Amino acid sequence: MPSTFVDTEITSQPQVWRLAAALAPDVAEAMPRPGERVAVVGCGTSWFIAMSYAVLREQAGQGVTDAFAGSEYPTGRTYDRVVAISRSGTTTEVVELLGLVTGPTTLITAVPGSPATEVAGTTVAMPFADERSVVQTRFATSALTLLRSSLAHTGDTGFALDALVADGAAALQVDVDDLLAAEQCTFLGRGWCFGLATEAALKTREAAQFWAESYPSMDYRHGPIAIAEPGRLVWSFGTAPEGLAGEVAATGARFVQHDLDPQAGLVVAQRFAVALAQARGLDPDNPRSLTRSVILT
Ligand code: F1P
């Protein structure tokens, strides 16, 4: 199998997460303070990372945190800070929104000097997490690592970097080959894991043109379970609701779950997406119809 940029980027994640976490104390001034009302925005993968962080920050008791797609930010509302996540810093919705917001803004990006940095109040740059593949993997998880580390600096969240890195390394060893014959996958998660499930589904659609869906785990019974049948996967991030594994098994679908930090669990799904793409003869670095960022004219 030819080596791809995304393979290298996926594999580098545990090491790059350490770099992202090490940045947290240096950029504390740019990050949301406990008690602030915060909106977190991004597009595509960056939005899903925003969703995960928003739940984690609220659960940590650090203040109201809402996540929006860049295009859906409610301009009538007032927040103490807007945090934008954008690997490229060129995504039109994000650049326009940062130009529009009058209060404090923080941009988390891989690229210093991008158009978004020119309109952001403060920029946190992580060039070490940038990627050659169109499909995002390590920038997204590194941004999440920075955000999780920042929360841990301002409160007791139970976040342990060494445990995360160890789980990330373990995720690189999980066998995904026996999943590749599946014809469909539904990813599930509760709380902050719903953002991860949504990202996992996007990854398999982007990289492999594969039919993948995502739902909050508890909502899965409210209709989507009708899709489950033999030959399909239901893949859960984090602890699954009581009884769900059995209900899925009763449909004949395969229930998939890994006993890892859910962020490391996402790494397994990234590897699944890339392996699926390669099994289908696709180039996961250059998916059809996609570009590194969406720049509207
Ligand atoms: C966001 C993004 C990617 C997506 C696609 C288009 O980019 O939506 O998540 O995979 O390639 O761009 P960015 O704002 O994080 O650079």
CSV table of C-alpha atoms and ligand atoms in Angstrom, one decimal:
chain,number,residue,atom,x,y,z
A,1,MET,CA,0.0,0.0,0.0
A,2,PRO,CA,1.6,3.4,-0.9
A,3,SER,CA,2.3,5.5,2.1
A,4,THR,CA,0.2,8.6,2.3
A,5,PHE,CA,0.6,11.9,4.1
A,6,VAL,CA,-2.5,11.2,6.2
A,7,ASP,CA,-1.0,7.9,7.4
A,8,THR,CA,2.1,9.7,8.6
A,9,GLU,CA,-0.1,12.5,10.2
A,10,ILE,CA,-2.3,10.0,12.0
A,11,THR,CA,0.7,8.1,13.3
A,12,SER,CA,2.4,11.2,14.6
A,13,GLN,CA,-0.6,12.2,16.8
A,14,PRO,CA,0.6,11.0,20.2
A,15,GLN,CA,3.8,12.9,19.8
A,16,VAL,CA,2.2,16.0,18.4
A,17,TRP,CA,-0.4,16.0,21.3
A,18,ARG,CA,2.5,16.4,23.7
A,19,LEU,CA,3.6,19.6,21.8
A,20,ALA,CA,0.0,20.9,21.8
A,21,ALA,CA,-0.4,20.3,25.6
A,22,ALA,CA,3.0,22.0,26.2
A,23,LEU,CA,1.7,25.1,24.6
A,24,ALA,CA,-1.2,25.5,27.0
A,25,PRO,CA,0.5,27.4,29.8
A,26,ASP,CA,2.1,29.8,27.3
A,27,VAL,CA,-1.2,30.7,25.7
A,28,ALA,CA,-3.3,30.8,28.9
A,29,GLU,CA,-4.0,34.6,28.3
A,30,ALA,CA,-5.6,33.9,25.0
A,31,MET,CA,-7.9,31.1,26.2
A,32,PRO,CA,-11.3,31.4,27.8
A,33,ARG,CA,-11.2,32.3,31.5
A,34,PRO,CA,-13.5,30.4,33.9
A,35,GLY,CA,-16.9,32.0,34.0
A,36,GLU,CA,-16.8,33.6,30.5
A,37,ARG,CA,-19.6,33.0,28.1
A,38,VAL,CA,-17.9,31.5,25.1
A,39,ALA,CA,-18.9,30.6,21.6
A,40,VAL,CA,-16.6,28.2,19.7
A,41,VAL,CA,-16.8,28.2,15.9
A,42,GLY,CA,-15.3,26.3,13.0
A,43,CYS,CA,-16.3,24.5,9.7
A,44,GLY,CA,-16.3,20.8,9.0
A,45,THR,CA,-13.8,19.0,11.3
A,46,SER,CA,-13.0,22.2,13.2
A,47,TRP,CA,-16.7,22.6,14.0
A,48,PHE,CA,-16.9,19.1,15.4
A,49,ILE,CA,-13.9,19.7,17.6
A,50,ALA,CA,-15.6,22.9,18.8
A,51,MET,CA,-18.7,20.8,19.7
A,52,SER,CA,-16.6,18.4,21.8
A,53,TYR,CA,-14.8,21.3,23.6
A,54,ALA,CA,-18.0,23.1,24.3
A,55,VAL,CA,-19.4,20.1,26.2
A,56,LEU,CA,-16.1,19.5,28.1
A,57,ARG,CA,-15.9,23.2,29.2
A,58,GLU,CA,-19.4,23.3,30.5
A,59,GLN,CA,-19.0,19.9,32.3
A,60,ALA,CA,-15.8,21.4,33.9
A,61,GLY,CA,-18.0,24.1,35.3
A,62,GLN,CA,-16.1,26.8,33.4
A,63,GLY,CA,-19.0,28.6,31.9
A,64,VAL,CA,-21.6,28.6,29.2
A,65,THR,CA,-20.0,27.3,25.9
A,66,ASP,CA,-21.9,27.1,22.6
A,67,ALA,CA,-20.5,25.6,19.4
A,68,PHE,CA,-21.6,26.8,16.0
A,69,ALA,CA,-20.7,26.1,12.4
A,70,GLY,CA,-19.0,29.3,11.2
A,71,SER,CA,-22.0,30.1,9.0
A,72,GLU,CA,-24.5,29.7,11.8
A,73,TYR,CA,-23.1,31.9,14.5
A,74,PRO,CA,-26.1,33.9,16.0
A,75,THR,CA,-24.9,37.4,15.5
A,76,GLY,CA,-27.7,38.8,17.8
A,77,ARG,CA,-26.1,37.1,20.8
A,78,THR,CA,-23.4,38.5,23.0
A,79,TYR,CA,-20.5,36.3,24.2
A,80,ASP,CA,-17.5,37.2,26.3
A,81,ARG,CA,-15.2,35.5,23.8
A,82,VAL,CA,-15.4,33.8,20.5
A,83,VAL,CA,-12.9,31.0,19.9
A,84,ALA,CA,-12.4,30.0,16.2
A,85,ILE,CA,-10.7,26.8,15.1
A,86,SER,CA,-9.3,26.7,11.6
A,87,ARG,CA,-6.4,24.6,10.4
A,88,SER,CA,-5.9,26.8,7.3
A,89,GLY,CA,-7.0,30.2,8.6
A,90,THR,CA,-8.5,30.7,5.1
A,91,THR,CA,-12.0,29.3,5.5
A,92,THR,CA,-14.3,32.1,4.3
A,93,GLU,CA,-17.0,31.7,7.0
A,94,VAL,CA,-14.4,31.9,9.8
A,95,VAL,CA,-12.5,34.9,8.4
A,96,GLU,CA,-15.8,36.8,7.9
A,97,LEU,CA,-17.1,36.0,11.3
A,98,LEU,CA,-13.8,37.0,13.0
A,99,GLY,CA,-14.0,40.3,11.1
A,100,LEU,CA,-17.6,40.8,12.3
A,101,VAL,CA,-17.3,40.1,16.0
A,102,THR,CA,-16.5,43.1,18.1
A,103,GLY,CA,-15.5,41.4,21.4
A,104,PRO,CA,-12.4,39.3,22.2
A,105,THR,CA,-11.6,36.6,19.7
A,106,THR,CA,-9.1,33.8,19.8
A,107,LEU,CA,-8.1,31.8,16.7
A,108,ILE,CA,-6.5,28.4,17.0
A,109,THR,CA,-4.8,27.6,13.7
A,110,ALA,CA,-1.9,25.7,12.1
A,111,VAL,CA,-0.8,28.6,9.9
A,112,PRO,CA,0.6,31.9,11.3
A,113,GLY,CA,0.0,34.9,9.0
A,114,SER,CA,-3.2,33.6,7.4
A,115,PRO,CA,-6.2,35.9,6.5
A,116,ALA,CA,-7.9,34.8,9.8
A,117,THR,CA,-4.9,35.8,11.9
A,118,GLU,CA,-5.3,39.4,10.5
A,119,VAL,CA,-8.8,39.7,11.9
A,120,ALA,CA,-8.5,37.6,15.0
A,121,GLY,CA,-7.9,39.4,18.4
A,122,THR,CA,-5.3,36.7,19.4
A,123,THR,CA,-3.9,33.8,17.5
A,124,VAL,CA,-2.7,30.6,18.9
A,125,ALA,CA,-0.6,29.0,16.2
A,126,MET,CA,0.3,25.3,16.1
A,127,PRO,CA,2.4,25.0,12.9
A,128,PHE,CA,3.8,21.7,14.2
A,129,ALA,CA,0.3,20.2,13.8
A,130,ASP,CA,-0.2,21.3,10.2
A,131,GLU,CA,-0.9,18.7,7.6
A,132,ARG,CA,-0.2,17.9,3.9
A,133,SER,CA,-3.4,15.8,3.5
A,134,VAL,CA,-6.6,17.6,2.7
A,135,VAL,CA,-8.3,15.4,5.2
A,136,GLN,CA,-7.7,16.7,8.7
A,137,THR,CA,-6.6,14.3,11.5
A,138,ARG,CA,-3.8,15.5,13.7
A,139,PHE,CA,-4.5,19.3,13.6
A,140,ALA,CA,-8.0,18.5,14.9
A,141,THR,CA,-6.9,16.2,17.7
A,142,SER,CA,-4.1,18.5,18.6
A,143,ALA,CA,-6.4,21.5,18.9
A,144,LEU,CA,-8.6,19.3,21.1
A,145,THR,CA,-5.5,18.4,23.2
A,146,LEU,CA,-4.6,22.1,23.6
A,147,LEU,CA,-8.2,22.9,24.7
A,148,ARG,CA,-8.4,19.9,27.1
A,149,SER,CA,-5.0,20.9,28.6
A,150,SER,CA,-6.2,24.5,28.9
A,151,LEU,CA,-9.3,23.4,30.8
A,152,ALA,CA,-7.1,21.3,33.1
A,153,HIS,CA,-4.9,24.4,33.8
A,154,THR,CA,-7.9,26.3,35.1
A,155,GLY,CA,-9.8,23.6,36.9
A,156,ASP,CA,-9.7,19.9,37.9
A,157,THR,CA,-11.0,18.1,34.9
A,158,GLY,CA,-9.3,14.7,35.4
A,159,PHE,CA,-7.4,15.2,32.1
A,160,ALA,CA,-4.1,13.2,32.1
A,161,LEU,CA,-1.8,13.8,29.1
A,162,ASP,CA,0.3,10.7,29.7
A,163,ALA,CA,-2.8,8.4,29.7
A,164,LEU,CA,-4.1,10.1,26.6
A,165,VAL,CA,-0.7,9.7,24.8
A,166,ALA,CA,-0.6,6.0,25.9
A,167,ASP,CA,-4.1,5.4,24.5
A,168,GLY,CA,-3.2,7.3,21.3
A,169,ALA,CA,-0.3,4.9,20.8
A,170,ALA,CA,-2.5,1.9,21.6
A,171,ALA,CA,-5.0,3.2,19.0
A,172,LEU,CA,-2.4,3.0,16.4
A,173,GLN,CA,-2.1,-0.8,17.0
A,174,VAL,CA,-5.8,-1.7,16.9
A,175,ASP,CA,-6.7,-4.0,14.0
A,176,VAL,CA,-9.2,-2.3,11.7
A,177,ASP,CA,-8.9,-4.8,8.8
A,178,ASP,CA,-11.8,-7.0,10.0
A,179,LEU,CA,-14.1,-3.9,9.8
A,180,LEU,CA,-13.4,-3.1,6.2
A,181,ALA,CA,-16.0,-5.4,4.7
A,182,ALA,CA,-18.8,-3.4,6.3
A,183,GLU,CA,-21.1,-1.6,3.9
A,184,GLN,CA,-22.2,1.2,6.3
A,185,CYS,CA,-21.3,2.6,9.7
A,186,THR,CA,-23.1,4.7,12.3
A,187,PHE,CA,-21.0,6.4,14.8
A,188,LEU,CA,-22.5,7.3,18.2
A,189,GLY,CA,-21.4,9.3,21.3
A,190,ARG,CA,-22.8,11.2,24.3
A,191,GLY,CA,-21.7,14.5,25.7
A,192,TRP,CA,-18.3,15.5,24.3
A,193,CYS,CA,-18.1,12.1,22.4
A,194,PHE,CA,-20.9,13.2,20.1
A,195,GLY,CA,-18.6,15.7,18.4
A,196,LEU,CA,-16.1,12.9,18.0
A,197,ALA,CA,-18.7,10.6,16.5
A,198,THR,CA,-19.7,13.3,14.0
A,199,GLU,CA,-16.0,13.8,13.1
A,200,ALA,CA,-15.5,10.1,12.6
A,201,ALA,CA,-18.5,9.9,10.2
A,202,LEU,CA,-17.2,12.9,8.3
A,203,LYS,CA,-13.7,11.3,8.1
A,204,THR,CA,-15.1,8.1,6.5
A,205,ARG,CA,-17.2,10.1,4.0
A,206,GLU,CA,-14.4,12.4,3.1
A,207,ALA,CA,-11.6,9.9,2.8
A,208,ALA,CA,-13.4,6.9,1.5
A,209,GLN,CA,-16.8,8.1,0.1
A,210,PHE,CA,-18.3,5.7,2.6
A,211,TRP,CA,-21.8,5.8,3.9
A,212,ALA,CA,-21.5,6.9,7.5
A,213,GLU,CA,-23.9,8.6,9.9
A,214,SER,CA,-23.6,10.0,13.4
A,215,TYR,CA,-26.1,10.5,16.3
A,216,PRO,CA,-26.1,11.2,20.0
A,217,SER,CA,-26.1,7.7,21.5
A,218,MET,CA,-29.4,8.0,23.3
A,219,ASP,CA,-31.1,9.4,20.2
A,220,TYR,CA,-30.0,6.4,18.1
A,221,ARG,CA,-33.0,4.4,19.3
A,222,HIS,CA,-35.3,7.1,18.0
A,223,GLY,CA,-35.2,6.0,14.4
A,224,PRO,CA,-31.6,5.6,13.1
A,225,ILE,CA,-31.5,2.0,14.6
A,226,ALA,CA,-33.8,1.0,11.7
A,227,ILE,CA,-30.7,1.2,9.4
A,228,ALA,CA,-28.8,-1.5,11.5
A,229,GLU,CA,-28.6,-4.9,9.9
A,230,PRO,CA,-26.0,-7.6,9.2
A,231,GLY,CA,-23.0,-6.3,7.4
A,232,ARG,CA,-23.3,-2.8,9.0
A,233,LEU,CA,-21.4,-1.3,12.0
A,234,VAL,CA,-22.6,0.7,15.0
A,235,TRP,CA,-19.5,2.3,16.5
A,236,SER,CA,-19.6,3.9,19.9
A,237,PHE,CA,-17.3,6.5,21.4
A,238,GLY,CA,-17.1,6.6,25.2
A,239,THR,CA,-19.4,4.6,27.4
A,240,ALA,CA,-22.5,3.3,25.6
A,241,PRO,CA,-25.9,3.7,27.1
A,242,GLU,CA,-27.1,0.7,29.1
A,243,GLY,CA,-28.5,-2.0,26.9
A,244,LEU,CA,-27.6,-0.4,23.6
A,245,ALA,CA,-24.9,-3.0,22.6
A,246,GLY,CA,-27.5,-5.8,23.0
A,247,GLU,CA,-30.1,-3.9,21.0
A,248,VAL,CA,-27.7,-3.4,18.2
A,249,ALA,CA,-26.6,-7.1,18.3
A,250,ALA,CA,-30.2,-8.1,18.0
A,251,THR,CA,-30.4,-6.3,14.6
A,252,GLY,CA,-27.5,-8.4,13.3
A,253,ALA,CA,-25.2,-5.3,13.0
A,254,ARG,CA,-21.8,-5.4,14.7
A,255,PHE,CA,-21.3,-3.2,17.7
A,256,VAL,CA,-17.8,-1.6,17.8
A,257,GLN,CA,-16.2,0.0,20.9
A,258,HIS,CA,-12.7,0.5,22.1
A,259,ASP,CA,-11.6,0.9,25.7
A,260,LEU,CA,-9.6,4.0,25.1
A,261,ASP,CA,-9.8,7.7,25.8
A,262,PRO,CA,-12.5,8.7,23.3
A,263,GLN,CA,-10.0,11.1,21.6
A,264,ALA,CA,-7.8,8.1,21.0
A,265,GLY,CA,-10.8,6.2,19.9
A,266,LEU,CA,-11.2,8.7,17.1
A,267,VAL,CA,-7.7,7.7,15.9
A,268,VAL,CA,-9.0,4.2,15.4
A,269,ALA,CA,-11.8,5.6,13.3
A,270,GLN,CA,-9.3,7.8,11.3
A,271,ARG,CA,-7.3,4.6,10.5
A,272,PHE,CA,-10.5,2.8,9.5
A,273,ALA,CA,-11.4,5.7,7.1
A,274,VAL,CA,-8.0,5.6,5.5
A,275,ALA,CA,-7.9,1.8,5.3
A,276,LEU,CA,-11.3,1.9,3.7
A,277,ALA,CA,-10.2,4.5,1.1
A,278,GLN,CA,-7.1,2.4,0.2
A,279,ALA,CA,-9.2,-0.8,0.0
A,280,ARG,CA,-11.4,1.1,-2.5
A,281,GLY,CA,-8.5,2.4,-4.5
A,282,LEU,CA,-9.0,6.0,-3.5
A,283,ASP,CA,-6.3,8.5,-2.5
A,284,PRO,CA,-7.2,9.6,1.0
A,285,ASP,CA,-4.9,12.6,0.8
A,286,ASN,CA,-6.9,14.1,-2.1
A,287,PRO,CA,-10.6,13.2,-1.8
A,288,ARG,CA,-12.9,14.1,-4.6
A,289,SER,CA,-14.7,17.4,-4.5
A,290,LEU,CA,-12.6,18.6,-1.5
A,291,THR,CA,-10.0,21.2,-1.0
A,292,ARG,CA,-7.8,22.0,2.0
A,293,SER,CA,-10.3,24.7,2.9
A,294,VAL,CA,-13.4,26.2,1.4
A,295,ILE,CA,-12.6,29.7,0.1
A,296,LEU,CA,-15.7,31.4,-1.4
A,297,THR,CA,-15.3,34.2,-3.9
B,1,F1P,C1,-12.2,23.3,7.5
B,1,F1P,C2,-12.7,22.3,6.4
B,1,F1P,C3,-12.2,20.9,6.6
B,1,F1P,C4,-12.7,19.9,5.6
B,1,F1P,C5,-12.5,20.4,4.2
B,1,F1P,C6,-12.8,21.8,4.0
B,1,F1P,O1,-11.0,23.8,7.3
B,1,F1P,O2,-14.1,22.3,6.5
B,1,F1P,O3,-12.5,20.4,7.9
B,1,F1P,O4,-12.1,18.7,5.8
B,1,F1P,O5,-11.2,20.1,3.7
B,1,F1P,O6,-12.2,22.6,5.1
B,1,F1P,P1,-10.3,24.8,8.3
B,1,F1P,O7,-11.1,26.0,8.5
B,1,F1P,O8,-10.1,24.0,9.6
B,1,F1P,O9,-9.0,25.1,7.7
